Each structure stands twice: as C-alpha cells, then as structure tokens.
Amino acid sequence: MANTRGGLLVYGVTDKTTVPVGIDPDEVNEQQYAQWIRNHVQPYLPDLIFTALTSPDGQLSFLAIDVPASPMAPHHVYGTAAKDKDQQAAVVPYRDRDHTAWMAEHQIERAYRERFTRTQHAQDETDRLLAHALDTCLADQAEPSAWFVAVARPERPLPRTAPPLAREKAPDLCATARVRSQHLTRNPLAVGPLTGLEVVSSNPRPGLRRWVFSTLPLRMGREIYTELHHDGSTVLAANLSWKACAQMTWQTPQRTASWSTRTSSEPAAATPSPSPTNSPAISAWTAPCTSPQPSPPPNRRP
C-alpha cells in the first residue's frame, strides 16, 4: 500500500466474504510489528498507525493499520531465500484492490523515476513560494532591511477530497502560532516573529488557494506577510531590521502610558492592567507614567 496510494488494513475480517470474525486482542504486539518493519522494509516506512478496535458489545476485536502513501516509494521487502540461507531476496509489493502483487523491473524503474520527480517538484514549489514572498515584501523597500522568510510544505500532500481551509479557521491558526512563538523566548517584552500580526489576523484576504495576512499595506508598525495555503503550505516573512523592531518597541510603551492621566505633581498610582486581547508586549508593560505624555525615544544608531 505504501508503494501506491496507501490504505487501511483490518485484521479480524475474512478476505473473500468480509465476515467479521475478530482477533485475540491479547496477541496484538505493536512493538513486534514495528520491529519487523524496521528489519525487513527498506527504505524505512514510518507513520504507521496501529489501532485496536472492539465492537460495541465487546464480543469481537479488530486491528486496523493505517498505511499512508509514502514519498520514498518504492519500498523493498527483504527476506531470506528458502534454498540458500545466506542469500537475501527482495521484492517490491504493491496493492491491486484486495490482492498483493509484485512489481516487475519496468515498474520499479518507473517508481524510482516518480520518486525523483516528486522530490524535484517539492523543491521547485518551495523555491517558487520563497521567490514570491521575497518579491512581495521587498518590492517597495526604499532602504536595505533584514527579513526573516520561512517556507514549509507538507511532505505528504493532502488528499484531494480534503476540504479547503475555511476563512474562520485561518485566524485560529495564527493565534495558535503566536501563542507557541511566545514560549520560545523568556522575555515577554521581546519582539517575536509574529508580533504585530494581531492587527490583521482577524481579517484574512483571499488569495489563489490560500489566505493572506499582511501588514505591508498599513505602512506602519511591524511588516509581516503570511500565507496559509489550502494544500498545507505555509509562508512567513517578518521584517527584523532595527527600524521595524525599534518602531514596535517604542509604540508599545506609548500605548500603555496613555492609560495614565495623572500629572507629575500627583501621587503615583497603579497603572490599569491591559485587556487580554492586547499583544504580549503590551500586556507585560506595567511601569507607571510620571507625565501626561511619554518622553520620546532616545536617538539610537543601528
């Protein structure tokens, strides 16, 4: 199955009549099955999922094995020849409906050619997404700037029957990514790669089989460009230059300090806590303000 489109193996059902007969669940040994695959299948076949199932009445048990389509196909199954114990024989099986057949020489050659084609296609698609992100982000850059650009594509493509990414799900993915990125730094005031994306995360723009989050048209704050493709590909580009980081850093205390309205002659009071919807950098700013307007940032050199 891994050499073709993948599939599902169910143990506990007869082959021809598909009558459920069940298996003994105590004899299921997933570790032994995985060890056999490691010893006899080359290249190694990962991502196999073993699931033991029991009927609602508890009378019958089954073993389901999910075999995904492998991007490293063809896989060879090695065994010992019956006549010569020192000779290692290898076959390349493939599934034809409910039958197992063995690939001929020309089929093996075609399978290898398709593997190399998939690898080259994946690299070409990654380069294309990277070039598109660079052209989009650097088109209007008047000054040299440092950008962080990351492109990721799933190794195994999604099924054709998989529904596209819904619009209401795209902001949830961005929010989850921002939460995970916050755990990568110990400083809550640090400007992370997704800081500033919350400005546009609630309003994704439709693209060609993708959703786009971009702060580039705003011409203010942090410049971030993100794409969430329906096929699972992801693009992230963030401006890491000093000008963008400094602008975001100094915007944060100004917004927080504006909550305090006391003058320098009034006694110090606690600054109100920001709402949970603010960014991590804003919510962590708790220093009291001693004047109606915060002082401008000092001059810094890059």
PDB file of C-alpha atoms in Angstrom:
ATOM      1  CA  MET A   1       0.000   0.000   0.000  1.00  0.00           C
ATOM      2  CA  ALA A   2       2.818   2.394   0.816  1.00  0.00           C
ATOM      3  CA  ASN A   3       4.158   1.884  -2.724  1.00  0.00           C
ATOM      4  CA  THR A   4       0.882   3.110  -4.230  1.00  0.00           C
ATOM      5  CA  ARG A   5      -1.812   5.308  -2.662  1.00  0.00           C
ATOM      6  CA  GLY A   6      -1.792   3.945   0.864  1.00  0.00           C
ATOM      7  CA  GLY A   7      -4.774   2.342   2.532  1.00  0.00           C
ATOM      8  CA  LEU A   8      -6.187   0.648   5.595  1.00  0.00           C
ATOM      9  CA  LEU A   9      -5.566  -2.937   6.714  1.00  0.00           C
ATOM     10  CA  VAL A  10      -8.159  -4.521   9.001  1.00  0.00           C
ATOM     11  CA  TYR A  11      -7.360  -7.794  10.766  1.00  0.00           C
ATOM     12  CA  GLY A  12     -10.303  -9.805  12.036  1.00  0.00           C
ATOM     13  CA  VAL A  13     -12.311  -9.923   8.808  1.00  0.00           C
ATOM     14  CA  THR A  14     -12.322 -12.725   6.228  1.00  0.00           C
ATOM     15  CA  ASP A  15     -10.810 -11.863   2.849  1.00  0.00           C
ATOM     16  CA  LYS A  16     -13.492 -13.029   0.438  1.00  0.00           C
ATOM     17  CA  THR A  17     -16.747 -12.733   2.356  1.00  0.00           C
ATOM     18  CA  THR A  18     -15.652  -9.846   4.659  1.00  0.00           C
ATOM     19  CA  VAL A  19     -17.376 -11.542   7.567  1.00  0.00           C
ATOM     20  CA  PRO A  20     -16.158 -10.209  10.930  1.00  0.00           C
ATOM     21  CA  VAL A  21     -14.545 -12.991  12.928  1.00  0.00           C
ATOM     22  CA  GLY A  22     -12.399 -10.936  15.307  1.00  0.00           C
ATOM     23  CA  ILE A  23      -8.931 -11.475  16.742  1.00  0.00           C
ATOM     24  CA  ASP A  24      -7.460 -12.045  20.172  1.00  0.00           C
ATOM     25  CA  PRO A  25      -6.553  -8.541  21.442  1.00  0.00           C
ATOM     26  CA  ASP A  26      -4.037 -10.010  23.896  1.00  0.00           C
ATOM     27  CA  GLU A  27      -1.916 -11.261  20.998  1.00  0.00           C
ATOM     28  CA  VAL A  28      -1.557  -7.805  19.434  1.00  0.00           C
ATOM     29  CA  ASN A  29       2.050  -6.675  19.818  1.00  0.00           C
ATOM     30  CA  GLU A  30       2.618  -3.327  18.115  1.00  0.00           C
ATOM     31  CA  GLN A  31       6.273  -3.220  19.146  1.00  0.00           C
ATOM     32  CA  GLN A  32       6.935  -6.545  17.457  1.00  0.00           C
ATOM     33  CA  TYR A  33       5.206  -5.406  14.264  1.00  0.00           C
ATOM     34  CA  ALA A  34       7.225  -2.190  14.175  1.00  0.00           C
ATOM     35  CA  GLN A  35      10.439  -4.153  14.755  1.00  0.00           C
ATOM     36  CA  TRP A  36       9.659  -6.448  11.821  1.00  0.00           C
ATOM     37  CA  ILE A  37       9.098  -3.449   9.560  1.00  0.00           C
ATOM     38  CA  ARG A  38      12.399  -1.882  10.625  1.00  0.00           C
ATOM     39  CA  ASN A  39      14.261  -5.118   9.888  1.00  0.00           C
ATOM     40  CA  HIS A  40      12.672  -6.051   6.571  1.00  0.00           C
ATOM     41  CA  VAL A  41      11.432  -2.899   4.811  1.00  0.00           C
ATOM     42  CA  GLN A  42      13.836  -0.529   3.069  1.00  0.00           C
ATOM     43  CA  PRO A  43      13.680   2.448   2.978  1.00  0.00           C
ATOM     44  CA  TYR A  44      12.201   2.579   6.451  1.00  0.00           C
ATOM     45  CA  LEU A  45       8.441   3.044   6.464  1.00  0.00           C
ATOM     46  CA  PRO A  46       7.363   5.457   9.225  1.00  0.00           C
ATOM     47  CA  ASP A  47       3.984   6.878  10.216  1.00  0.00           C
ATOM     48  CA  LEU A  48       2.202   3.530  10.515  1.00  0.00           C
ATOM     49  CA  ILE A  49      -0.701   3.747  12.963  1.00  0.00           C
ATOM     50  CA  PHE A  50      -1.882   0.619  14.797  1.00  0.00           C
ATOM     51  CA  THR A  51      -5.345   0.870  16.341  1.00  0.00           C
ATOM     52  CA  ALA A  52      -7.114  -1.886  18.283  1.00  0.00           C
ATOM     53  CA  LEU A  53     -10.898  -1.726  17.972  1.00  0.00           C
ATOM     54  CA  THR A  54     -13.636  -3.512  19.888  1.00  0.00           C
ATOM     55  CA  SER A  55     -17.254  -3.994  18.874  1.00  0.00           C
ATOM     56  CA  PRO A  56     -19.922  -2.191  20.938  1.00  0.00           C
ATOM     57  CA  ASP A  57     -20.990  -5.438  22.606  1.00  0.00           C
ATOM     58  CA  GLY A  58     -17.372  -6.298  23.435  1.00  0.00           C
ATOM     59  CA  GLN A  59     -17.523  -9.670  21.695  1.00  0.00           C
ATOM     60  CA  LEU A  60     -15.175  -9.024  18.760  1.00  0.00           C
ATOM     61  CA  SER A  61     -11.871  -7.187  18.473  1.00  0.00           C
ATOM     62  CA  PHE A  62     -10.087  -5.937  15.388  1.00  0.00           C
ATOM     63  CA  LEU A  63      -6.725  -4.449  14.488  1.00  0.00           C
ATOM     64  CA  ALA A  64      -6.655  -1.562  11.997  1.00  0.00           C
ATOM     65  CA  ILE A  65      -3.370  -0.442  10.449  1.00  0.00           C
ATOM     66  CA  ASP A  66      -3.300   2.883   8.634  1.00  0.00           C
ATOM     67  CA  VAL A  67      -0.662   2.768   5.872  1.00  0.00           C
ATOM     68  CA  PRO A  68      -0.055   6.201   4.301  1.00  0.00           C
ATOM     69  CA  ALA A  69       1.242   6.695   0.795  1.00  0.00           C
ATOM     70  CA  SER A  70       4.996   7.043   1.112  1.00  0.00           C
ATOM     71  CA  PRO A  71       7.002   9.742  -0.685  1.00  0.00           C
ATOM     72  CA  MET A  72      10.015   7.376  -0.533  1.00  0.00           C
ATOM     73  CA  ALA A  73       8.375   4.657  -2.636  1.00  0.00           C
ATOM     74  CA  PRO A  74       9.314   2.120  -3.861  1.00  0.00           C
ATOM     75  CA  HIS A  75       9.916   0.185  -0.644  1.00  0.00           C
ATOM     76  CA  HIS A  76      11.654  -3.198  -0.830  1.00  0.00           C
ATOM     77  CA  VAL A  77      10.722  -6.066   1.455  1.00  0.00           C
ATOM     78  CA  TYR A  78      13.786  -8.175   2.292  1.00  0.00           C
ATOM     79  CA  GLY A  79      13.663 -11.792   3.362  1.00  0.00           C
ATOM     80  CA  THR A  80      15.762 -14.957   3.352  1.00  0.00           C
ATOM     81  CA  ALA A  81      15.547 -17.256   0.366  1.00  0.00           C
ATOM     82  CA  ALA A  82      14.275 -20.735   1.129  1.00  0.00           C
ATOM     83  CA  LYS A  83      17.120 -22.624  -0.598  1.00  0.00           C
ATOM     84  CA  ASP A  84      20.094 -20.513   0.415  1.00  0.00           C
ATOM     85  CA  LYS A  85      20.087 -19.108   3.942  1.00  0.00           C
ATOM     86  CA  ASP A  86      22.860 -16.637   3.081  1.00  0.00           C
ATOM     87  CA  GLN A  87      21.044 -15.155   0.119  1.00  0.00           C
ATOM     88  CA  GLN A  88      18.854 -12.137   0.721  1.00  0.00           C
ATOM     89  CA  ALA A  89      15.878 -11.821  -1.593  1.00  0.00           C
ATOM     90  CA  ALA A  90      13.945  -8.592  -2.034  1.00  0.00           C
ATOM     91  CA  VAL A  91      10.591  -7.904  -3.634  1.00  0.00           C
ATOM     92  CA  VAL A  92       8.615  -4.720  -4.235  1.00  0.00           C
ATOM     93  CA  PRO A  93       4.950  -5.359  -3.448  1.00  0.00           C
ATOM     94  CA  TYR A  94       2.033  -3.194  -4.415  1.00  0.00           C
ATOM     95  CA  ARG A  95      -1.662  -3.433  -3.743  1.00  0.00           C
ATOM     96  CA  ASP A  96      -4.145  -4.072  -6.550  1.00  0.00           C
ATOM     97  CA  ARG A  97      -7.558  -3.779  -4.904  1.00  0.00           C
ATOM     98  CA  ASP A  98      -7.673  -6.685  -2.445  1.00  0.00           C
ATOM     99  CA  HIS A  99      -4.677  -8.521  -3.936  1.00  0.00           C
ATOM    100  CA  THR A 100      -0.943  -8.140  -3.379  1.00  0.00           C
ATOM    101  CA  ALA A 101       1.224  -8.240  -6.490  1.00  0.00           C
ATOM    102  CA  TRP A 102       4.950  -7.811  -7.129  1.00  0.00           C
ATOM    103  CA  MET A 103       6.441  -5.084  -9.274  1.00  0.00           C
ATOM    104  CA  ALA A 104       8.292  -6.037 -12.423  1.00  0.00           C
ATOM    105  CA  GLU A 105      11.571  -4.409 -13.411  1.00  0.00           C
ATOM    106  CA  HIS A 106       9.971  -1.702 -15.543  1.00  0.00           C
ATOM    107  CA  GLN A 107       7.506  -0.898 -12.747  1.00  0.00           C
ATOM    108  CA  ILE A 108      10.341  -0.497 -10.253  1.00  0.00           C
ATOM    109  CA  GLU A 109      12.165   1.796 -12.673  1.00  0.00           C
ATOM    110  CA  ARG A 110       9.057   3.940 -13.069  1.00  0.00           C
ATOM    111  CA  ALA A 111       8.547   4.066  -9.296  1.00  0.00           C
ATOM    112  CA  TYR A 112      12.084   5.385  -8.790  1.00  0.00           C
ATOM    113  CA  ARG A 113      11.598   7.953 -11.532  1.00  0.00           C
ATOM    114  CA  GLU A 114       8.383   9.148  -9.880  1.00  0.00           C
ATOM    115  CA  ARG A 115      10.184   9.469  -6.534  1.00  0.00           C
ATOM    116  CA  PHE A 116      12.888  11.685  -8.016  1.00  0.00           C
ATOM    117  CA  THR A 117      10.228  13.717  -9.819  1.00  0.00           C
ATOM    118  CA  ARG A 118       8.329  14.273  -6.566  1.00  0.00           C
ATOM    119  CA  THR A 119      11.493  15.397  -4.821  1.00  0.00           C
ATOM    120  CA  GLN A 120      12.365  17.862  -7.567  1.00  0.00           C
ATOM    121  CA  HIS A 121       8.787  19.126  -7.719  1.00  0.00           C
ATOM    122  CA  ALA A 122       8.741  19.735  -3.972  1.00  0.00           C
ATOM    123  CA  GLN A 123      11.974  21.723  -4.183  1.00  0.00           C
ATOM    124  CA  ASP A 124      10.686  23.738  -7.140  1.00  0.00           C
ATOM    125  CA  GLU A 125       7.463  24.582  -5.302  1.00  0.00           C
ATOM    126  CA  THR A 126       9.414  25.654  -2.227  1.00  0.00           C
ATOM    127  CA  ASP A 127      11.661  27.896  -4.318  1.00  0.00           C
ATOM    128  CA  ARG A 128       8.633  29.378  -6.062  1.00  0.00           C
ATOM    129  CA  LEU A 129       6.919  30.245  -2.777  1.00  0.00           C
ATOM    130  CA  LEU A 130      10.146  31.735  -1.441  1.00  0.00           C
ATOM    131  CA  ALA A 131      10.654  33.885  -4.541  1.00  0.00           C
ATOM    132  CA  HIS A 132       7.045  35.089  -4.417  1.00  0.00           C
ATOM    133  CA  ALA A 133       7.379  36.077  -0.753  1.00  0.00           C
ATOM    134  CA  LEU A 134      10.612  37.975  -1.412  1.00  0.00           C
ATOM    135  CA  ASP A 135       9.155  39.803  -4.402  1.00  0.00           C
ATOM    136  CA  THR A 136       6.073  40.784  -2.403  1.00  0.00           C
ATOM    137  CA  CYS A 137       7.932  42.012   0.672  1.00  0.00           C
ATOM    138  CA  LEU A 138      10.911  43.712  -0.961  1.00  0.00           C
ATOM    139  CA  ALA A 139       9.098  45.376  -3.854  1.00  0.00           C
ATOM    140  CA  ASP A 140       8.504  48.667  -2.004  1.00  0.00           C
ATOM    141  CA  GLN A 141      11.557  48.668   0.266  1.00  0.00           C
ATOM    142  CA  ALA A 142      13.288  52.023  -0.106  1.00  0.00           C
ATOM    143  CA  GLU A 143      16.090  51.151   2.327  1.00  0.00           C
ATOM    144  CA  PRO A 144      18.014  47.925   2.937  1.00  0.00           C
ATOM    145  CA  SER A 145      16.349  45.789   5.586  1.00  0.00           C
ATOM    146  CA  ALA A 146      16.751  42.380   7.179  1.00  0.00           C
ATOM    147  CA  TRP A 147      13.924  39.913   6.641  1.00  0.00           C
ATOM    148  CA  PHE A 148      13.195  36.509   8.100  1.00  0.00           C
ATOM    149  CA  VAL A 149      11.490  34.339   5.477  1.00  0.00           C
ATOM    150  CA  ALA A 150      10.371  30.755   6.127  1.00  0.00           C
ATOM    151  CA  VAL A 151       8.570  28.382   3.767  1.00  0.00           C
ATOM    152  CA  ALA A 152       7.170  24.985   4.769  1.00  0.00           C
ATOM    153  CA  ARG A 153       5.364  22.393   2.681  1.00  0.00           C
ATOM    154  CA  PRO A 154       3.878  19.056   3.804  1.00  0.00           C
ATOM    155  CA  GLU A 155       5.994  16.092   2.790  1.00  0.00           C
ATOM    156  CA  ARG A 156       2.895  14.083   2.004  1.00  0.00           C
ATOM    157  CA  PRO A 157       0.211  16.002   0.076  1.00  0.00           C
ATOM    158  CA  LEU A 158      -3.277  16.261   1.465  1.00  0.00           C
ATOM    159  CA  PRO A 159      -5.973  14.046  -0.061  1.00  0.00           C
ATOM    160  CA  ARG A 160      -7.847  15.568  -2.948  1.00  0.00           C
ATOM    161  CA  THR A 161     -11.089  15.133  -1.030  1.00  0.00           C
ATOM    162  CA  ALA A 162      -9.817  17.247   1.882  1.00  0.00           C
ATOM    163  CA  PRO A 163     -11.843  20.482   2.197  1.00  0.00           C
ATOM    164  CA  PRO A 164     -10.017  23.808   1.780  1.00  0.00           C
ATOM    165  CA  LEU A 165      -9.048  25.843   4.806  1.00  0.00           C
ATOM    166  CA  ALA A 166     -12.098  27.786   5.977  1.00  0.00           C
ATOM    167  CA  ARG A 167     -11.853  31.534   6.498  1.00  0.00           C
ATOM    168  CA  GLU A 168     -12.870  31.335  10.162  1.00  0.00           C
ATOM    169  CA  LYS A 169     -10.158  28.724  10.825  1.00  0.00           C
ATOM    170  CA  ALA A 170      -7.297  30.821   9.452  1.00  0.00           C
ATOM    171  CA  PRO A 171      -7.288  33.361  12.348  1.00  0.00           C
ATOM    172  CA  ASP A 172      -7.315  30.475  14.826  1.00  0.00           C
ATOM    173  CA  LEU A 173      -4.156  29.060  13.260  1.00  0.00           C
ATOM    174  CA  CYS A 174      -2.444  32.447  13.530  1.00  0.00           C
ATOM    175  CA  ALA A 175      -3.464  32.792  17.172  1.00  0.00           C
ATOM    176  CA  THR A 176      -2.117  29.323  17.951  1.00  0.00           C
ATOM    177  CA  ALA A 177       1.156  30.124  16.196  1.00  0.00           C
ATOM    178  CA  ARG A 178       1.533  33.365  18.173  1.00  0.00           C
ATOM    179  CA  VAL A 179       1.000  31.532  21.463  1.00  0.00           C
ATOM    180  CA  ARG A 180       3.620  28.936  20.560  1.00  0.00           C
ATOM    181  CA  SER A 181       6.102  31.582  19.472  1.00  0.00           C
ATOM    182  CA  GLN A 182       5.770  33.297  22.857  1.00  0.00           C
ATOM    183  CA  HIS A 183       7.060  30.171  24.578  1.00  0.00           C
ATOM    184  CA  LEU A 184      10.282  30.318  22.561  1.00  0.00           C
ATOM    185  CA  THR A 185      11.558  33.361  24.457  1.00  0.00           C
ATOM    186  CA  ARG A 186      11.915  34.009  28.163  1.00  0.00           C
ATOM    187  CA  ASN A 187      11.479  37.748  27.781  1.00  0.00           C
ATOM    188  CA  PRO A 188       7.780  38.676  27.390  1.00  0.00           C
ATOM    189  CA  LEU A 189       8.801  42.099  26.039  1.00  0.00           C
ATOM    190  CA  ALA A 190      10.864  40.629  23.214  1.00  0.00           C
ATOM    191  CA  VAL A 191       9.627  41.294  19.709  1.00  0.00           C
ATOM    192  CA  GLY A 192       8.896  37.868  18.270  1.00  0.00           C
ATOM    193  CA  PRO A 193       8.489  36.969  14.602  1.00  0.00           C
ATOM    194  CA  LEU A 194       4.682  37.183  14.876  1.00  0.00           C
ATOM    195  CA  THR A 195       4.469  40.344  16.979  1.00  0.00           C
ATOM    196  CA  GLY A 196       2.188  42.789  15.196  1.00  0.00           C
ATOM    197  CA  LEU A 197       0.290  40.171  13.203  1.00  0.00           C
ATOM    198  CA  GLU A 198      -2.721  40.533  15.506  1.00  0.00           C
ATOM    199  CA  VAL A 199      -3.532  43.794  13.712  1.00  0.00           C
ATOM    200  CA  VAL A 200      -4.714  41.891  10.621  1.00  0.00           C
ATOM    201  CA  SER A 201      -5.190  38.345  11.953  1.00  0.00           C
ATOM    202  CA  SER A 202      -8.962  38.742  12.200  1.00  0.00           C
ATOM    203  CA  ASN A 203      -9.357  39.727   8.543  1.00  0.00           C
ATOM    204  CA  PRO A 204      -7.529  37.359   6.173  1.00  0.00           C
ATOM    205  CA  ARG A 205      -7.506  38.275   2.496  1.00  0.00           C
ATOM    206  CA  PRO A 206      -8.351  35.584  -0.061  1.00  0.00           C
ATOM    207  CA  GLY A 207      -5.623  34.579  -2.473  1.00  0.00           C
ATOM    208  CA  LEU A 208      -5.085  31.845  -5.028  1.00  0.00           C
ATOM    209  CA  ARG A 209      -5.992  28.760  -2.961  1.00  0.00           C
ATOM    210  CA  ARG A 210      -4.652  30.475   0.139  1.00  0.00           C
ATOM    211  CA  TRP A 211      -5.388  33.013   2.887  1.00  0.00           C
ATOM    212  CA  VAL A 212      -3.083  36.009   3.213  1.00  0.00           C
ATOM    213  CA  PHE A 213      -2.280  38.075   6.313  1.00  0.00           C
ATOM    214  CA  SER A 214      -0.255  41.175   5.533  1.00  0.00           C
ATOM    215  CA  THR A 215       0.604  44.398   7.333  1.00  0.00           C
ATOM    216  CA  LEU A 216       2.524  45.742   4.325  1.00  0.00           C
ATOM    217  CA  PRO A 217      -0.324  47.995   3.069  1.00  0.00           C
ATOM    218  CA  LEU A 218      -0.626  49.647   6.500  1.00  0.00           C
ATOM    219  CA  ARG A 219       2.733  51.437   6.154  1.00  0.00           C
ATOM    220  CA  MET A 220       3.121  51.487   9.921  1.00  0.00           C
ATOM    221  CA  GLY A 221       4.363  49.223  12.675  1.00  0.00           C
ATOM    222  CA  ARG A 222       5.869  45.832  12.050  1.00  0.00           C
ATOM    223  CA  GLU A 223       5.944  44.484   8.493  1.00  0.00           C
ATOM    224  CA  ILE A 224       4.710  40.889   8.404  1.00  0.00           C
ATOM    225  CA  TYR A 225       3.490  38.789   5.499  1.00  0.00           C
ATOM    226  CA  THR A 226       1.927  35.351   5.983  1.00  0.00           C
ATOM    227  CA  GLU A 227       0.277  32.847   3.644  1.00  0.00           C
ATOM    228  CA  LEU A 228      -1.765  29.802   4.666  1.00  0.00           C
ATOM    229  CA  HIS A 229      -2.296  27.589   1.627  1.00  0.00           C
ATOM    230  CA  HIS A 230      -5.117  25.114   1.255  1.00  0.00           C
ATOM    231  CA  ASP A 231      -2.614  22.334   0.487  1.00  0.00           C
ATOM    232  CA  GLY A 232      -0.872  22.826   3.850  1.00  0.00           C
ATOM    233  CA  SER A 233       1.973  25.069   2.674  1.00  0.00           C
ATOM    234  CA  THR A 234       2.907  27.999   4.908  1.00  0.00           C
ATOM    235  CA  VAL A 235       4.863  31.180   4.223  1.00  0.00           C
ATOM    236  CA  LEU A 236       6.068  33.633   6.873  1.00  0.00           C
ATOM    237  CA  ALA A 237       8.073  36.805   6.230  1.00  0.00           C
ATOM    238  CA  ALA A 238       8.872  39.294   9.000  1.00  0.00           C
ATOM    239  CA  ASN A 239      10.980  42.442   8.926  1.00  0.00           C
ATOM    240  CA  LEU A 240      13.747  42.032  11.511  1.00  0.00           C
ATOM    241  CA  SER A 241      15.624  45.234  10.739  1.00  0.00           C
ATOM    242  CA  TRP A 242      16.377  47.684  13.532  1.00  0.00           C
ATOM    243  CA  LYS A 243      13.934  50.288  12.266  1.00  0.00           C
ATOM    244  CA  ALA A 244      10.948  47.931  12.368  1.00  0.00           C
ATOM    245  CA  CYS A 245      11.889  46.467  15.763  1.00  0.00           C
ATOM    246  CA  ALA A 246      12.577  49.869  17.300  1.00  0.00           C
ATOM    247  CA  GLN A 247       9.303  51.255  15.995  1.00  0.00           C
ATOM    248  CA  MET A 248       7.348  48.377  17.505  1.00  0.00           C
ATOM    249  CA  THR A 249       9.257  48.652  20.800  1.00  0.00           C
ATOM    250  CA  TRP A 250       8.522  52.350  21.211  1.00  0.00           C
ATOM    251  CA  GLN A 251       4.913  52.066  20.146  1.00  0.00           C
ATOM    252  CA  THR A 252       4.261  49.618  22.964  1.00  0.00           C
ATOM    253  CA  PRO A 253       5.013  51.892  25.991  1.00  0.00           C
ATOM    254  CA  GLN A 254       3.310  54.857  24.324  1.00  0.00           C
ATOM    255  CA  ARG A 255       0.037  52.975  24.009  1.00  0.00           C
ATOM    256  CA  THR A 256       0.259  51.709  27.581  1.00  0.00           C
ATOM    257  CA  ALA A 257       1.364  55.010  29.075  1.00  0.00           C
ATOM    258  CA  SER A 258      -1.610  56.781  27.533  1.00  0.00           C
ATOM    259  CA  TRP A 259      -3.852  54.965  30.013  1.00  0.00           C
ATOM    260  CA  SER A 260      -2.421  57.066  32.859  1.00  0.00           C
ATOM    261  CA  THR A 261      -3.805  60.626  33.074  1.00  0.00           C
ATOM    262  CA  ARG A 262      -2.126  61.911  36.219  1.00  0.00           C
ATOM    263  CA  THR A 263       0.446  64.700  36.139  1.00  0.00           C
ATOM    264  CA  SER A 264       3.906  64.718  37.639  1.00  0.00           C
ATOM    265  CA  SER A 265       2.598  66.533  40.776  1.00  0.00           C
ATOM    266  CA  GLU A 266       0.013  63.836  41.542  1.00  0.00           C
ATOM    267  CA  PRO A 267       0.900  60.800  43.656  1.00  0.00           C
ATOM    268  CA  ALA A 268       1.883  57.631  41.887  1.00  0.00           C
ATOM    269  CA  ALA A 269      -0.899  55.192  41.169  1.00  0.00           C
ATOM    270  CA  ALA A 270      -1.006  51.739  39.770  1.00  0.00           C
ATOM    271  CA  THR A 271      -1.373  51.550  36.035  1.00  0.00           C
ATOM    272  CA  PRO A 272      -4.522  49.701  34.933  1.00  0.00           C
ATOM    273  CA  SER A 273      -3.899  46.236  33.591  1.00  0.00           C
ATOM    274  CA  PRO A 274      -4.359  45.921  29.847  1.00  0.00           C
ATOM    275  CA  SER A 275      -7.036  43.774  28.310  1.00  0.00           C
ATOM    276  CA  PRO A 276      -6.241  40.153  27.446  1.00  0.00           C
ATOM    277  CA  THR A 277      -6.700  40.896  23.761  1.00  0.00           C
ATOM    278  CA  ASN A 278      -3.546  43.002  23.580  1.00  0.00           C
ATOM    279  CA  SER A 279      -0.256  41.638  22.376  1.00  0.00           C
ATOM    280  CA  PRO A 280       2.174  40.054  24.885  1.00  0.00           C
ATOM    281  CA  ALA A 281       4.493  43.053  24.749  1.00  0.00           C
ATOM    282  CA  ILE A 282       1.653  45.434  25.605  1.00  0.00           C
ATOM    283  CA  SER A 283       0.187  43.296  28.357  1.00  0.00           C
ATOM    284  CA  ALA A 284       3.566  42.955  30.071  1.00  0.00           C
ATOM    285  CA  TRP A 285       4.160  46.722  30.293  1.00  0.00           C
ATOM    286  CA  THR A 286       3.245  47.813  33.845  1.00  0.00           C
ATOM    287  CA  ALA A 287       5.618  50.702  34.555  1.00  0.00           C
ATOM    288  CA  PRO A 288       3.769  53.801  35.908  1.00  0.00           C
ATOM    289  CA  CYS A 289       3.726  57.001  33.890  1.00  0.00           C
ATOM    290  CA  THR A 290       5.011  60.201  35.519  1.00  0.00           C
ATOM    291  CA  SER A 291       3.803  62.660  32.896  1.00  0.00           C
ATOM    292  CA  PRO A 292       0.767  63.042  30.653  1.00  0.00           C
ATOM    293  CA  GLN A 293       2.817  62.152  27.562  1.00  0.00           C
ATOM    294  CA  PRO A 294       5.745  59.729  27.482  1.00  0.00           C
ATOM    295  CA  SER A 295       9.109  61.123  26.558  1.00  0.00           C
ATOM    296  CA  PRO A 296      10.280  60.471  23.003  1.00  0.00           C
ATOM    297  CA  PRO A 297      12.686  57.595  22.466  1.00  0.00           C
ATOM    298  CA  PRO A 298      16.379  58.446  22.605  1.00  0.00           C
ATOM    299  CA  ASN A 299      18.366  58.567  19.429  1.00  0.00           C
ATOM    300  CA  ARG A 300      19.820  55.204  18.578  1.00  0.00           C
ATOM    301  CA  ARG A 301      22.166  54.094  15.938  1.00  0.00           C
ATOM    302  CA  PRO A 302      21.588  50.829  14.116  1.00  0.00           C
TER     303      PRO A 302
END
